Coordinates of C-alpha atoms in Angstrom, one line a residue:
M1 CA 81.8 23.5 60.8
A2 CA 81.7 22.5 57.1
F3 CA 79.9 19.1 55.9
T4 CA 82.7 17.5 54.2
V5 CA 82.4 14.7 51.3
E6 CA 83.5 12.2 54.4
D7 CA 80.5 13.4 56.7
Y8 CA 78.1 13.0 53.6
R9 CA 79.9 9.2 53.3
D10 CA 79.3 8.6 56.7
L11 CA 76.0 9.8 56.7
V12 CA 74.8 7.4 54.0
Q13 CA 76.4 4.8 55.8
L14 CA 74.5 5.2 58.8
L15 CA 71.1 5.9 57.0
S16 CA 71.9 2.2 55.3
E17 CA 72.5 0.9 58.6
R18 CA 69.0 2.6 60.1
P19 CA 66.4 2.9 57.8
E20 CA 63.8 4.4 60.5
W21 CA 66.3 7.5 60.4
R22 CA 65.5 7.7 56.3
S23 CA 62.2 8.1 57.1
E24 CA 62.9 10.9 59.6
L25 CA 65.3 12.7 57.1
R26 CA 62.9 12.3 54.3
Q27 CA 60.3 14.6 56.7
L28 CA 62.7 17.0 57.3
L29 CA 64.1 17.6 53.7
L30 CA 60.6 17.1 51.8
S31 CA 57.2 19.2 52.0
D32 CA 54.2 17.6 52.9
E33 CA 52.8 17.7 49.6
L34 CA 55.7 15.8 48.1
L35 CA 55.3 13.3 50.6
A36 CA 51.8 12.9 49.9
L37 CA 52.8 12.6 46.3
P38 CA 53.1 8.7 46.5
E39 CA 49.6 8.4 47.6
I40 CA 47.8 10.6 45.5
V41 CA 49.8 8.5 42.6
R42 CA 48.8 5.4 44.1
G43 CA 45.3 6.7 44.2
L44 CA 45.2 8.1 40.9
A45 CA 46.6 4.5 39.4
E46 CA 43.5 3.0 41.4
A47 CA 41.1 5.4 40.3
Q48 CA 42.4 4.9 36.5
Q49 CA 41.9 1.1 37.0
R50 CA 38.8 1.5 38.1
A51 CA 37.8 3.6 34.9
E52 CA 39.5 1.2 32.4
E53 CA 37.1 -1.4 34.3
R54 CA 34.0 0.8 33.7
L55 CA 35.0 1.6 29.9
A56 CA 35.6 -2.3 29.7
N57 CA 32.1 -2.8 30.9
V58 CA 30.7 0.1 28.9
E59 CA 32.4 -1.5 25.8
E60 CA 30.9 -4.9 26.5
Q61 CA 27.6 -3.5 27.1
L62 CA 27.7 -1.6 23.7
S63 CA 28.7 -5.0 21.6
E64 CA 25.9 -6.8 23.2
I65 CA 23.3 -3.5 22.2
K66 CA 25.1 -3.6 18.9
T67 CA 24.6 -7.6 18.5
A68 CA 21.3 -7.1 19.8
M69 CA 20.2 -3.9 17.4
Q70 CA 21.8 -6.2 14.5
H71 CA 19.3 -9.1 15.5
L72 CA 16.5 -6.6 15.6
T73 CA 17.0 -5.4 12.3
E74 CA 17.3 -8.7 10.8
Q75 CA 13.8 -9.6 12.3
V76 CA 12.4 -6.2 11.3
A77 CA 13.9 -7.3 7.6
E78 CA 12.5 -10.6 7.7
L79 CA 8.9 -9.0 9.0
T80 CA 8.9 -6.8 6.2
R81 CA 9.4 -9.3 3.8
E82 CA 6.6 -11.2 5.4
V83 CA 4.1 -8.3 5.5
R84 CA 5.1 -7.4 1.8
E85 CA 4.3 -11.3 0.8
L86 CA 1.0 -11.3 3.0
T87 CA 0.2 -7.7 1.3
E88 CA 1.0 -9.2 -2.3
N89 CA -0.8 -12.3 -1.6
Q90 CA -3.7 -10.7 -0.4
Q91 CA -4.0 -8.4 -3.2
R92 CA -4.0 -11.4 -5.7
I93 CA -6.5 -13.3 -3.5
D94 CA -8.7 -9.5 -3.8
N95 CA -8.1 -9.3 -7.2
T96 CA -9.3 -13.3 -8.0
A97 CA -12.5 -12.6 -5.8
S98 CA -13.1 -9.3 -8.0
R99 CA -12.8 -11.1 -10.9
L100 CA -14.8 -14.0 -9.8
K101 CA -17.6 -11.8 -8.2
G102 CA -17.6 -10.0 -11.7
E103 CA -18.0 -13.2 -13.7
S104 CA -20.6 -14.6 -11.4
L105 CA -22.6 -11.3 -11.5
E106 CA -22.2 -11.5 -15.6
W107 CA -23.2 -14.9 -15.6
S108 CA -26.4 -13.6 -13.6
Y109 CA -27.3 -10.7 -15.8
R110 CA -26.6 -13.1 -19.1
N111 CA -28.8 -16.1 -17.6
K112 CA -31.2 -13.9 -15.6
I113 CA -31.8 -11.0 -17.7
Y114 CA -35.6 -10.9 -16.9
G115 CA -34.7 -10.4 -13.4
H116 CA -32.8 -7.4 -13.6
F117 CA -34.8 -5.5 -16.4
G118 CA -38.0 -7.2 -16.7
Y119 CA -40.0 -4.3 -14.7
L120 CA -38.5 -2.3 -17.3
M121 CA -38.5 -3.8 -20.7
R122 CA -40.4 -7.0 -22.0
R123 CA -39.3 -9.6 -24.8
L124 CA -36.1 -9.3 -23.4
K125 CA -33.4 -11.9 -24.6
V126 CA -29.4 -11.7 -24.8
V127 CA -27.8 -11.5 -28.1
D128 CA -24.4 -11.8 -29.6
L129 CA -22.6 -9.0 -31.1
S130 CA -22.2 -11.3 -34.1
T131 CA -25.6 -10.4 -35.4
I132 CA -24.4 -7.3 -36.0
D133 CA -21.0 -7.8 -37.1
E134 CA -20.9 -7.0 -40.5
A135 CA -22.5 -3.4 -39.8
L136 CA -20.4 -2.8 -37.2
E137 CA -17.1 -3.9 -39.4
T138 CA -18.4 -1.6 -42.3
T139 CA -18.8 1.5 -40.0
L140 CA -16.2 1.4 -37.3
T141 CA -12.5 1.9 -37.5
S142 CA -10.3 -1.5 -36.6
G143 CA -9.6 0.0 -33.2
E144 CA -13.5 1.0 -32.4
F145 CA -14.4 -2.4 -34.0
R146 CA -12.2 -4.2 -31.1
D147 CA -13.5 -2.1 -28.3
V148 CA -16.9 -2.5 -29.0
F149 CA -16.7 -6.4 -29.1
R150 CA -15.3 -6.1 -25.2
L151 CA -19.0 -5.1 -24.4
D152 CA -19.4 -7.3 -21.2
L153 CA -23.5 -7.9 -22.4
L154 CA -26.0 -6.8 -25.2
A155 CA -29.4 -7.4 -24.8
T156 CA -32.9 -6.1 -26.9
G157 CA -36.4 -5.9 -25.9
Q158 CA -39.2 -3.3 -25.8
L159 CA -39.6 -0.8 -23.4
R160 CA -42.9 -1.3 -21.4
E161 CA -43.9 2.2 -21.6
S162 CA -44.1 1.4 -25.3
P163 CA -45.2 -2.0 -25.9
R164 CA -45.8 -1.6 -29.5
G165 CA -42.7 0.3 -29.9
P166 CA -39.3 -0.8 -31.6
E167 CA -36.6 -2.8 -30.6
V168 CA -34.2 -1.5 -28.2
W169 CA -30.8 -2.6 -27.5
L170 CA -28.9 -2.6 -24.2
A171 CA -25.1 -2.0 -24.2
I172 CA -24.4 -3.4 -20.5
E173 CA -21.1 -2.8 -18.8
I174 CA -21.0 -5.3 -15.7
S175 CA -18.7 -4.9 -12.6
S176 CA -19.2 -5.9 -8.7
V177 CA -18.2 -2.2 -7.8
V178 CA -19.2 0.1 -10.5
D179 CA -16.9 3.3 -11.1
S180 CA -16.9 6.2 -13.5
N181 CA -14.7 4.1 -16.1
D182 CA -17.6 1.4 -16.3
V183 CA -19.8 4.3 -17.0
D184 CA -17.5 5.6 -19.5
R185 CA -17.0 2.4 -21.4
A186 CA -21.0 1.8 -21.6
W187 CA -21.5 5.4 -23.0
R188 CA -18.6 4.9 -25.5
R189 CA -19.6 1.5 -26.6
A190 CA -23.1 2.2 -26.8
S191 CA -22.4 5.1 -28.9
L192 CA -20.4 2.8 -31.2
I193 CA -23.5 0.2 -31.8
R194 CA -25.6 3.5 -32.3
R195 CA -24.1 4.0 -35.3
V196 CA -25.7 1.0 -36.8
S197 CA -28.6 0.5 -34.3
P198 CA -29.8 4.0 -33.2
L199 CA -32.2 2.6 -30.4
V200 CA -29.7 2.0 -28.0
L201 CA -29.3 2.3 -24.3
P202 CA -25.8 2.1 -22.4
V203 CA -25.9 0.5 -19.0
A204 CA -23.3 0.1 -16.3
A205 CA -24.6 -2.6 -14.0
G206 CA -23.1 -4.1 -10.7
E207 CA -23.9 -4.7 -6.7
R208 CA -23.2 -1.1 -6.1
A209 CA -21.8 1.9 -7.5
T210 CA -19.3 4.6 -6.3
A211 CA -20.0 8.2 -6.1
G212 CA -18.2 9.1 -9.3
A213 CA -20.0 6.4 -11.0
E214 CA -23.0 8.1 -10.3
T215 CA -21.7 11.4 -11.3
A216 CA -20.6 10.3 -14.4
A217 CA -23.9 8.4 -15.2
C218 CA -26.1 11.5 -14.5
D219 CA -23.8 13.5 -16.8
Q220 CA -23.8 11.2 -19.6
N221 CA -27.3 9.8 -19.3
V222 CA -26.2 6.3 -18.9
V223 CA -28.6 4.1 -16.9
L224 CA -27.0 2.9 -13.9
M225 CA -28.0 -0.5 -12.2
T226 CA -27.4 -1.4 -8.8
D227 CA -28.8 -3.8 -6.5
G228 CA -32.0 -4.4 -8.8
Q229 CA -32.9 -0.6 -9.2
A230 CA -32.2 1.6 -12.2
Q231 CA -31.2 5.1 -11.9
F232 CA -31.4 7.7 -14.5
W233 CA -33.6 5.4 -16.7
D234 CA -36.1 7.9 -17.9
V235 CA -33.5 10.8 -18.5
A236 CA -31.3 7.8 -20.4
V237 CA -34.3 6.9 -22.6
S238 CA -35.1 10.3 -23.4
A239 CA -31.7 11.3 -24.1
W240 CA -30.7 7.7 -26.2
I241 CA -34.2 6.8 -27.8
N242 CA -36.9 9.4 -27.7
S243 CA -34.5 11.8 -29.6
S244 CA -33.7 9.2 -32.0

């Protein structure tokens, strides 16, 4: 017997009146997979919700990390600035200390010249370059003249090995730590003075000397005076005095 429209309407009416029949009819008409689909969709929705919650937590944590990193960056920048300031302050302190030590050492050589060179020379005295000012000015170029007047200390005396010998000049460069530049300056300025007074010895003096200073002093026949001891004295006398 054919299923008519009237039969369909009757079925709809019955299903609306008997809800439990709808479930039975659904199980007859739909596959197990389709019947399970609502549960699957619901599970997926719940999983999506959990994923979104986890993502929100991750984003919150990332935001906190970003904020912490920003604070850390600011702290590092501040620390870098403070370290730079401390380094600059320390450099200024070191420069000042070095300058004061150099001035103190120069004062010691100027006022206690015998204490440093007395065992090598007699009748020692500190003299001013003004005593040979005119001779230097007429002999040297303007640049050489300015350079020689930057000499730290000039002294005269007689070599103890030649008590009746002529007056010898000491052209002394003074630094707390003698380096090759100090040696070069002593040699250069002694060479300039030698043009008007041939008996002159270049001296680089200080508390201690670098290895480069020792090498330069040896190569250039410059007296190296450190801690009360004179190095290369004999070779300097031979090169600068005895050969004149």
